[in-house]
PDB file of C-alpha atoms in Angstrom:
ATOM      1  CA  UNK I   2     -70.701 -51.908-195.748  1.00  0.00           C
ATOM      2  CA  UNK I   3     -70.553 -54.684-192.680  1.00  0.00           C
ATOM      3  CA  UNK I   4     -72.377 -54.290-190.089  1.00  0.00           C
ATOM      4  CA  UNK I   5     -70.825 -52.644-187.250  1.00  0.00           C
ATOM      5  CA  UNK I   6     -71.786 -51.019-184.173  1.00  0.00           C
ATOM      6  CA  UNK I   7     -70.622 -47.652-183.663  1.00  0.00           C
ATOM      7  CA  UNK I   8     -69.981 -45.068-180.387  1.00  0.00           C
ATOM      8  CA  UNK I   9     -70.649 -41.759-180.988  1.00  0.00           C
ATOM      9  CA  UNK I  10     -69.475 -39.163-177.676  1.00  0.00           C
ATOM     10  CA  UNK I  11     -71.759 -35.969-178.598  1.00  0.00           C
ATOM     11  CA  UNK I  12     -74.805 -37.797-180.435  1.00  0.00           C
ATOM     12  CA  UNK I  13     -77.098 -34.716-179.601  1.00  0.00           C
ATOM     13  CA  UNK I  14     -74.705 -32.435-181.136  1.00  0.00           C
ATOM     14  CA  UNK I  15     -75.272 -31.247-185.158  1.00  0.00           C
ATOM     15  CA  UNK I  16     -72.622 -32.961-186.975  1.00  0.00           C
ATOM     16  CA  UNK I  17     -73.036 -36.572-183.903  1.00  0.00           C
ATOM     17  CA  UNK I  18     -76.915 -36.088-185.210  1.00  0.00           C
ATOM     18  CA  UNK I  19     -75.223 -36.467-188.417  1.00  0.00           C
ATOM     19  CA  UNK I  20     -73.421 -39.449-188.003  1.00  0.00           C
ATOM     20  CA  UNK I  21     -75.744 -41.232-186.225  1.00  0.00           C
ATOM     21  CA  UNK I  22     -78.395 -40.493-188.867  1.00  0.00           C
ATOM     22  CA  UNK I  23     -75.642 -41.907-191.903  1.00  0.00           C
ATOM     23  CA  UNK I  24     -74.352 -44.983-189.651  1.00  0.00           C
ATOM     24  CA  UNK I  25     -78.372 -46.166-189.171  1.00  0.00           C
ATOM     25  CA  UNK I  26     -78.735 -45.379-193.145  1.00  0.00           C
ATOM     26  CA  UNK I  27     -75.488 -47.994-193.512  1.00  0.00           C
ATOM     27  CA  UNK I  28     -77.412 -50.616-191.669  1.00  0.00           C
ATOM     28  CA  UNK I  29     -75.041 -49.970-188.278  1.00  0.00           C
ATOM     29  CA  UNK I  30     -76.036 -50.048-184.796  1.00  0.00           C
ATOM     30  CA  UNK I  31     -75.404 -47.035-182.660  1.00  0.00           C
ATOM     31  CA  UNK I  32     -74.779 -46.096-178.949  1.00  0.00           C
ATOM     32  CA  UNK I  33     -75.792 -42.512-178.778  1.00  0.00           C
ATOM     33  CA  UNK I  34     -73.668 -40.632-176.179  1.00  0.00           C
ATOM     34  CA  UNK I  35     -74.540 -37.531-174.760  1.00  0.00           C
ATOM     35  CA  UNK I  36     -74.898 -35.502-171.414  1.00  0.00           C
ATOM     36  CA  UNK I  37     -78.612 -34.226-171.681  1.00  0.00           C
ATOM     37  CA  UNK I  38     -81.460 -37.058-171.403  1.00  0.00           C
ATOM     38  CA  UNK I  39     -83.803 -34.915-172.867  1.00  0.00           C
ATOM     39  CA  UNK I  40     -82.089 -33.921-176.184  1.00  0.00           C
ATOM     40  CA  UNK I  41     -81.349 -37.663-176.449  1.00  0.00           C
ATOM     41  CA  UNK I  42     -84.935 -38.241-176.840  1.00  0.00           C
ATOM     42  CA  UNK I  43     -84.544 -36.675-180.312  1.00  0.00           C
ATOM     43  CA  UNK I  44     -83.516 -40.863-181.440  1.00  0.00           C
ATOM     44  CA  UNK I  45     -86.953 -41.823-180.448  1.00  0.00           C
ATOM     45  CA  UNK I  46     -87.535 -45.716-180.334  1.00  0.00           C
ATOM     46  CA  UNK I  47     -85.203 -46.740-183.118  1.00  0.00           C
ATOM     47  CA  UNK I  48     -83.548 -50.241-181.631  1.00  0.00           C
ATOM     48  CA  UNK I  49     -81.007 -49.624-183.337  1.00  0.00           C
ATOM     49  CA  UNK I  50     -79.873 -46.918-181.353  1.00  0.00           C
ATOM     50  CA  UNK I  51     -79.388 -47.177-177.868  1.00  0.00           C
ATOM     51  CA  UNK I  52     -78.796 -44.049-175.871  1.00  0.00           C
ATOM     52  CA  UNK I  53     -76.348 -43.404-172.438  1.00  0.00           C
ATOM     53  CA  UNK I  54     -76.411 -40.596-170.728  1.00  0.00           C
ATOM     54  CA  UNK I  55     -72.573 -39.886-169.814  1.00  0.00           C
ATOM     55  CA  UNK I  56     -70.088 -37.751-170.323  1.00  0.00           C
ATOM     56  CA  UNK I  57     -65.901 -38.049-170.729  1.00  0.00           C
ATOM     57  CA  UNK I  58     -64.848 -35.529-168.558  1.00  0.00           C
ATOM     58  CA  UNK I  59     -63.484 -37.984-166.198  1.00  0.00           C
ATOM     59  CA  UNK I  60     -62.248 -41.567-166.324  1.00  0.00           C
ATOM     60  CA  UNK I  61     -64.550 -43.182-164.689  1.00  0.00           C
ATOM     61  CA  UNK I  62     -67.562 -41.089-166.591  1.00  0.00           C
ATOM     62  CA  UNK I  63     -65.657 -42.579-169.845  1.00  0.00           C
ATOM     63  CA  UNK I  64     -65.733 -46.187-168.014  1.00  0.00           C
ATOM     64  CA  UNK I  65     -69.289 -45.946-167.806  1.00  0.00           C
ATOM     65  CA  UNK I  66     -69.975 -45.030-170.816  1.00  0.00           C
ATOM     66  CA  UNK I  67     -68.106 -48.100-172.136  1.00  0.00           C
ATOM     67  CA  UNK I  68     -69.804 -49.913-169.540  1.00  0.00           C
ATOM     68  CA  UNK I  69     -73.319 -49.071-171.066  1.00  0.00           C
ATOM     69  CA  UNK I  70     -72.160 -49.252-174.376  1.00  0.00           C
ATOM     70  CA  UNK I  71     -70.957 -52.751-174.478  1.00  0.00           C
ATOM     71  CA  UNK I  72     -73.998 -53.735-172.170  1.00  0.00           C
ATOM     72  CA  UNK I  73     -76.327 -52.432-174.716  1.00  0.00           C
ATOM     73  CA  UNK I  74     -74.999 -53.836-178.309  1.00  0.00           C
ATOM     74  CA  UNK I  75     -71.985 -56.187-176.839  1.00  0.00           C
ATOM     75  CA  UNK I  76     -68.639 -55.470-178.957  1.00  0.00           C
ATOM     76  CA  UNK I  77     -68.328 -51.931-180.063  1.00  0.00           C
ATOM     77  CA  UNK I  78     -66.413 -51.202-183.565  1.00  0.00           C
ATOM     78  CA  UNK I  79     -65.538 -47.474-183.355  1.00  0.00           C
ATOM     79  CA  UNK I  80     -65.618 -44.590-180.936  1.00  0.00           C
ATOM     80  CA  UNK I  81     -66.045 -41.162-182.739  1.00  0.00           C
ATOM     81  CA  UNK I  82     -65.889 -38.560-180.166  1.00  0.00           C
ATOM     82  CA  UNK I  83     -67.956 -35.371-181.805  1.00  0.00           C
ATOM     83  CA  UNK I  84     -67.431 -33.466-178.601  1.00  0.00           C
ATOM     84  CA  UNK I  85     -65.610 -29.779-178.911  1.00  0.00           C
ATOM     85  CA  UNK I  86     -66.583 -27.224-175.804  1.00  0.00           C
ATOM     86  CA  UNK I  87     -68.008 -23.773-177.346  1.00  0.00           C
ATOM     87  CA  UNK I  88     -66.065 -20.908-177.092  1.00  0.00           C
ATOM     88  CA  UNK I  89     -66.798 -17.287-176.072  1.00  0.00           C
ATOM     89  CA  UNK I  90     -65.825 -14.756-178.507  1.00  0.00           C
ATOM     90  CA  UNK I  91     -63.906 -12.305-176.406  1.00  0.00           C
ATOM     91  CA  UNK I  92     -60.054 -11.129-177.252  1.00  0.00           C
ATOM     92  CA  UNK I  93     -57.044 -13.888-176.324  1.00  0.00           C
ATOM     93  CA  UNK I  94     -56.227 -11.663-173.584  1.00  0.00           C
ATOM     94  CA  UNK I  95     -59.384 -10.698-171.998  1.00  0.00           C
ATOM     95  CA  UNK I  96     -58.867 -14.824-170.740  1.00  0.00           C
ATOM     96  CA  UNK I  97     -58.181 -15.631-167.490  1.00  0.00           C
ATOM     97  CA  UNK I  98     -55.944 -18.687-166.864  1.00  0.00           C
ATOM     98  CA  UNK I  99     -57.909 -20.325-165.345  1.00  0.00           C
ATOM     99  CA  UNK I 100     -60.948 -20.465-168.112  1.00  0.00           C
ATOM    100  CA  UNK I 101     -58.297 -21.298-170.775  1.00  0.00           C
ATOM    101  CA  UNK I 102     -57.633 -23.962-168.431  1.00  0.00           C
ATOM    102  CA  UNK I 103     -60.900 -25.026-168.422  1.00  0.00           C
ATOM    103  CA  UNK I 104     -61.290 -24.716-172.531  1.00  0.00           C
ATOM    104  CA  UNK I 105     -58.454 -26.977-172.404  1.00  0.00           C
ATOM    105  CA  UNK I 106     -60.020 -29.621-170.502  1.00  0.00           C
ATOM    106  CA  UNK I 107     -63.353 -29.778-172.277  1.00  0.00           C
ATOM    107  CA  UNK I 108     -61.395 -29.908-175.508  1.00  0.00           C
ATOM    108  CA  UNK I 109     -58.465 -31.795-175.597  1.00  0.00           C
ATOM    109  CA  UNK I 110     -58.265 -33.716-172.254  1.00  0.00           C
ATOM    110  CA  UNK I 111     -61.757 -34.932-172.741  1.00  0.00           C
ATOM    111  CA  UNK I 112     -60.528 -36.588-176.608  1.00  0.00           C
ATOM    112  CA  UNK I 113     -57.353 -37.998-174.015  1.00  0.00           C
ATOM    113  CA  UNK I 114     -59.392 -39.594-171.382  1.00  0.00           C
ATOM    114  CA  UNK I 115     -62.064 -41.144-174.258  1.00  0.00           C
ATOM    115  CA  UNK I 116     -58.495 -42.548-176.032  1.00  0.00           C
ATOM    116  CA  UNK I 117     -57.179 -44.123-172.978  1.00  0.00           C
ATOM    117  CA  UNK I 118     -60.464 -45.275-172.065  1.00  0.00           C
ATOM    118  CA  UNK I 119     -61.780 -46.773-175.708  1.00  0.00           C
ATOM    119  CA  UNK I 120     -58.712 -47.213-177.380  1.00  0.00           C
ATOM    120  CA  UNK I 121     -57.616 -50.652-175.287  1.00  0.00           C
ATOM    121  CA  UNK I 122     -61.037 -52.215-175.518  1.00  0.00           C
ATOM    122  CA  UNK I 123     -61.676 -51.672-179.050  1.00  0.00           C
ATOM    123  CA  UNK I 124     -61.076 -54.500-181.299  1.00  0.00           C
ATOM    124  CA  UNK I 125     -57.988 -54.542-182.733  1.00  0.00           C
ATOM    125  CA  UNK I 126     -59.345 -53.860-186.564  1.00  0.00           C
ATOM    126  CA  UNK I 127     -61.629 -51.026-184.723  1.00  0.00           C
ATOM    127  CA  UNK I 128     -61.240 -47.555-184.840  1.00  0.00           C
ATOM    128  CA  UNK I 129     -60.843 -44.334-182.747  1.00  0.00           C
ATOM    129  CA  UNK I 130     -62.069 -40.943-184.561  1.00  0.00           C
ATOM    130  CA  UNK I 131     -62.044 -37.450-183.700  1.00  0.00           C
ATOM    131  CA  UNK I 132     -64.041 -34.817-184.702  1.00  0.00           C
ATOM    132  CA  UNK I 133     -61.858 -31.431-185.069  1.00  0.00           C
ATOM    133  CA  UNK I 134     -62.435 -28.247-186.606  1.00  0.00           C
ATOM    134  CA  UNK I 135     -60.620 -26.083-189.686  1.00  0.00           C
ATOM    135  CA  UNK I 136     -59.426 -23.084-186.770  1.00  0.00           C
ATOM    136  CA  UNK I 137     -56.599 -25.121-186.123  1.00  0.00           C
ATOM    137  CA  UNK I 138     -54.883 -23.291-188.581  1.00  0.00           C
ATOM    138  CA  UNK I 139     -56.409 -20.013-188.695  1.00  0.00           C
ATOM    139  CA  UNK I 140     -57.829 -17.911-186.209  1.00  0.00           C
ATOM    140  CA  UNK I 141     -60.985 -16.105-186.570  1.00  0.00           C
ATOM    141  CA  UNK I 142     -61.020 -12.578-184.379  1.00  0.00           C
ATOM    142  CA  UNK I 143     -61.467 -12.753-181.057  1.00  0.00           C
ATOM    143  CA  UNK I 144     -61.765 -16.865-181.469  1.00  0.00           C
ATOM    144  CA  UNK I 145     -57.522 -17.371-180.650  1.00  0.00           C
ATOM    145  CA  UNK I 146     -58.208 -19.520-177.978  1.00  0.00           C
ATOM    146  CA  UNK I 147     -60.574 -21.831-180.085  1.00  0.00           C
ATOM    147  CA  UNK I 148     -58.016 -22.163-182.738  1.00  0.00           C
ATOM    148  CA  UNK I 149     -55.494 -22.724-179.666  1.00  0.00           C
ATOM    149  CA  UNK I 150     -57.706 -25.737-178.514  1.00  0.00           C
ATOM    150  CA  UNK I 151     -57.763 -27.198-182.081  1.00  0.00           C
ATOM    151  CA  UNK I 152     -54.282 -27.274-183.100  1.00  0.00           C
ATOM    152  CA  UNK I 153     -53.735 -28.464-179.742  1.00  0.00           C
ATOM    153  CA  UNK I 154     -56.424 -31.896-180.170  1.00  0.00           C
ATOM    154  CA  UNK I 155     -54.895 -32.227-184.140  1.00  0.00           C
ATOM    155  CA  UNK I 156     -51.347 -33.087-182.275  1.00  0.00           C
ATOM    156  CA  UNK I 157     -52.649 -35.057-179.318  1.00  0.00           C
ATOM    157  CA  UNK I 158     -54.364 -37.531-182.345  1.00  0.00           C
ATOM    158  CA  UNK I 159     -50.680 -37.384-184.192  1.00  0.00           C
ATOM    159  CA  UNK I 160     -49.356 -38.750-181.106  1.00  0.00           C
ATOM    160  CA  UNK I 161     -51.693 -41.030-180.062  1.00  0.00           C
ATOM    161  CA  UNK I 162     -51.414 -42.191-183.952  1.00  0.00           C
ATOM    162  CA  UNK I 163     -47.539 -42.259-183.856  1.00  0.00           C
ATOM    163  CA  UNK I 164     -47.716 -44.328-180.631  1.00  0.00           C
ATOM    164  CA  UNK I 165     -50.383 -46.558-182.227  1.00  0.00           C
ATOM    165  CA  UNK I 166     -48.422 -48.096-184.872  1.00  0.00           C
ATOM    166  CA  UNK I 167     -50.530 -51.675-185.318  1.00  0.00           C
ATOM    167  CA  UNK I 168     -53.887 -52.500-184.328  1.00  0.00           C
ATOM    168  CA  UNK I 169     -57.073 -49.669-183.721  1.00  0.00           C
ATOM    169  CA  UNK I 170     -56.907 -47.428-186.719  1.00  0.00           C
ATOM    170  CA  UNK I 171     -56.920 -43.559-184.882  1.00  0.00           C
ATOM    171  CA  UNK I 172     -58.181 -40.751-186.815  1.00  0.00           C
ATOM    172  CA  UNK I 173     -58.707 -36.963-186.660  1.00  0.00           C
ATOM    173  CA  UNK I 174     -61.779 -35.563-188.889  1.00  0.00           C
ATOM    174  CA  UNK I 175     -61.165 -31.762-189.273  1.00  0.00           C
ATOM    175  CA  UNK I 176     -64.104 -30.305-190.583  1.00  0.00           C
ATOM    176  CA  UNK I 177     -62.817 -27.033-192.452  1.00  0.00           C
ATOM    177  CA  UNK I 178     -66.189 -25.431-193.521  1.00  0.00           C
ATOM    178  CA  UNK I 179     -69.424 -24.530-191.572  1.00  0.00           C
ATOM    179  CA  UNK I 180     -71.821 -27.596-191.164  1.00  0.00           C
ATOM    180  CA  UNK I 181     -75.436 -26.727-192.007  1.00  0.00           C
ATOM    181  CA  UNK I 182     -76.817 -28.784-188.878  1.00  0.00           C
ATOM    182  CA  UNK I 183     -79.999 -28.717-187.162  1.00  0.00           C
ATOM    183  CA  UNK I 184     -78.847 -25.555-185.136  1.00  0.00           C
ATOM    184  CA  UNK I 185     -78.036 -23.672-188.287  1.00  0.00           C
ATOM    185  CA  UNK I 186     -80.809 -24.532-190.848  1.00  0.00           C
ATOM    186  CA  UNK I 187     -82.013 -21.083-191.046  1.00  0.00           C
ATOM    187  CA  UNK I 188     -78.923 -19.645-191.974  1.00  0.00           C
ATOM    188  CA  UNK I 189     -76.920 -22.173-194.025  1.00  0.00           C
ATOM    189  CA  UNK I 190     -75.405 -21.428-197.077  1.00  0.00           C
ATOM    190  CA  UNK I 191     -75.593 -23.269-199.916  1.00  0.00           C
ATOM    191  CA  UNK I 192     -71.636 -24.346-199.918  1.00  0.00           C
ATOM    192  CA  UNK I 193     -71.776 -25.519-196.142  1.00  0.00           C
ATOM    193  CA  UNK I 194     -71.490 -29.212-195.453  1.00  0.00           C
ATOM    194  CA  UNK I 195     -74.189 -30.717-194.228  1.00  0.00           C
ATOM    195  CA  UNK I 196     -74.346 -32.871-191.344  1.00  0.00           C
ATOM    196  CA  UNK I 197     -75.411 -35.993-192.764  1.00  0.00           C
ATOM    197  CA  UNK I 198     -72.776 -35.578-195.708  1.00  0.00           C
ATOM    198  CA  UNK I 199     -70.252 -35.461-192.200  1.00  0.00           C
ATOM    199  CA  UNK I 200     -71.424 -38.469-191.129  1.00  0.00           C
ATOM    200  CA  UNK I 201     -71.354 -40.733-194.680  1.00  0.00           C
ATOM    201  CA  UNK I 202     -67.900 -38.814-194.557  1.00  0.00           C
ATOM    202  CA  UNK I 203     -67.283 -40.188-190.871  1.00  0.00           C
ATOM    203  CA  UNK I 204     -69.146 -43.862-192.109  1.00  0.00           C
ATOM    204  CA  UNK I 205     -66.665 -44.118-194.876  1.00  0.00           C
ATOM    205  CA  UNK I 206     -63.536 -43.663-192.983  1.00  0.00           C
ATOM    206  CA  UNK I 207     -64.550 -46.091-190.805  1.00  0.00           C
ATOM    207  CA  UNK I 208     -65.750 -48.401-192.751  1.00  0.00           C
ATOM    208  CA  UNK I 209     -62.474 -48.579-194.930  1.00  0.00           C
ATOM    209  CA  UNK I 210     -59.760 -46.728-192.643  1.00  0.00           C
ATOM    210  CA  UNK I 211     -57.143 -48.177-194.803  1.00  0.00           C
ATOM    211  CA  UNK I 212     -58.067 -45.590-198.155  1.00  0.00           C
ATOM    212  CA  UNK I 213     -58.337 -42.914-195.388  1.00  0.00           C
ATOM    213  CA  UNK I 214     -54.662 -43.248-193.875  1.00  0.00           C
ATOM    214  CA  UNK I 215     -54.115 -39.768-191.896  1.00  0.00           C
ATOM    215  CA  UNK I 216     -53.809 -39.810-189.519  1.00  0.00           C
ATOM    216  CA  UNK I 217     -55.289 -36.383-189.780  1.00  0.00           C
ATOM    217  CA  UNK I 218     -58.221 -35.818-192.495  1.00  0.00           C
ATOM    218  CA  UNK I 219     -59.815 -32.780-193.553  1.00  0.00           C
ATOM    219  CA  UNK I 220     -63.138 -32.527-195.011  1.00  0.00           C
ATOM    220  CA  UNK I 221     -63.345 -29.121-196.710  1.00  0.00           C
ATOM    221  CA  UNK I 222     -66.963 -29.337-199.081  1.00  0.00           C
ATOM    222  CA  UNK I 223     -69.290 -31.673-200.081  1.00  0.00           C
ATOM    223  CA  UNK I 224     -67.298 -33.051-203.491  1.00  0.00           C
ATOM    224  CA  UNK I 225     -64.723 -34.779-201.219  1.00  0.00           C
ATOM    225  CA  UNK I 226     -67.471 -37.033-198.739  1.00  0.00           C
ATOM    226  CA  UNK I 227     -66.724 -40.611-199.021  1.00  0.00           C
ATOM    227  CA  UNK I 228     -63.414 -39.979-200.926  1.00  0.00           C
ATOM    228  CA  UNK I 229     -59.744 -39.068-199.866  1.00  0.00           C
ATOM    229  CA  UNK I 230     -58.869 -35.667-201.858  1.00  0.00           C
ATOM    230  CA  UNK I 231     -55.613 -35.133-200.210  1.00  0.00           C
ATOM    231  CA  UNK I 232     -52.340 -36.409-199.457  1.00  0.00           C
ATOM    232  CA  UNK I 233     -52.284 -37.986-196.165  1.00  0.00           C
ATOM    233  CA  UNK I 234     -49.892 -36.712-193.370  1.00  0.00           C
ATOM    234  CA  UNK I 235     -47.273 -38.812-192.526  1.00  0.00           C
TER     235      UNK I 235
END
């Protein structure tokens, strides 16, 4: 693969650990993004990773970011934003509007503001990704407003991809399976994805977006990593 020089938004996170791990195994720089100093520590003194502290709540916390980014490595490649908010597991209607509201904004308007930020300074053979999960389009008890949250992200990435039609490839990875990360060694099962097969998944799309067209990919077990099992949607 060329060398690139990847973003990853939610580095700390089990499937960003992932993809940080696979990108450094490709030969690729990384700027590893996440909100907590301390768990960033986890990347030790590898220069080839270089960490920022930051978050994309807010446009000017998503300027930064791209400020230390770019200050860091120079020209970034790709932005993969691994950041989903957790969610409580408590019945749709035991919500108040105001915490759906705020579900909302850690979910989806955080991918928006890291798009509107990243997208324009990305190169124009670059590419924006998205980490999304398989409850956009089922709904696990008392999880509704998780799978609420998802479908909503998988359409904000259609339009972003509609609107998009030359220049940064824009992606949504929907990870339909549990990931065996570092948070859920102990209880894995053998058919979860692991995190680093995410990442060579995430590595291959953006290495070759064009044999991963989307713009919405799912990756449902470890047979399909580095391959395209589906028909894209249009």
């Amino acid at each position: 693969m060329a060398d690139k020089t990847i973003l990853v938004v939610g580095a700390a996170g089990d499937v960003g650990q992932g993809i940080v791990a696979a990108a450094r195994t490709c030969g690729w720089r990384v700027v590893a993004v996440g909100r907590s100093a301390d768990k960033l520590t986890r990347f030790g003194d590898d220069p080839g990773i270089a960490a920022v502290v930051g978050d994309i709540s807010t446009e000017a916390g998503a300027e930064a970011i791209w400020a230390g980014a770019t200050s860091s490595f120079g020209t970034i490649d790709a932005a993969i934003i691994a950041v989903n908010a957790p969610n409580e597991i408590r019945p749709l209607t035991a919500w108040q509007p105001n915490e759906l509201s705020a579900l909302f904004a850690s979910n989806v308007v955080s991918h928006f503001i890291a798009a509107q930020i990243f997208i324009p300074r990305l190169p124009a053979d670059g590419v924006f990704l998205g980490i999304g999960g398989g409850t956009a389009d089922f709904i696990i008890p008392k999880m509704a407003p998780l799978s609420v949250m998802q479908a909503a992200q998988r359409m904000l990435y259609r339009g972003l991809a509609r609107e998009q039609r030359e220049g940064v490839a824009i992606r949504e990875l929907i990870i339909v399976s549990m990931v065996n990360g570092q948070s859920k060694r102990d209880r894995a099962q053998p058919d979860w994805v692991t995190d680093i097969e995410v990442g060579r998944h995430v590595c291959a799309i953006v290495a070759n977006p064009e044999c991963f067209p989307g713009p919405v990919l799912d990756l449902k077990s470890r047979e399909q990593v580095g391959r395209l099992d589906v028909e894209p949607e249009k």
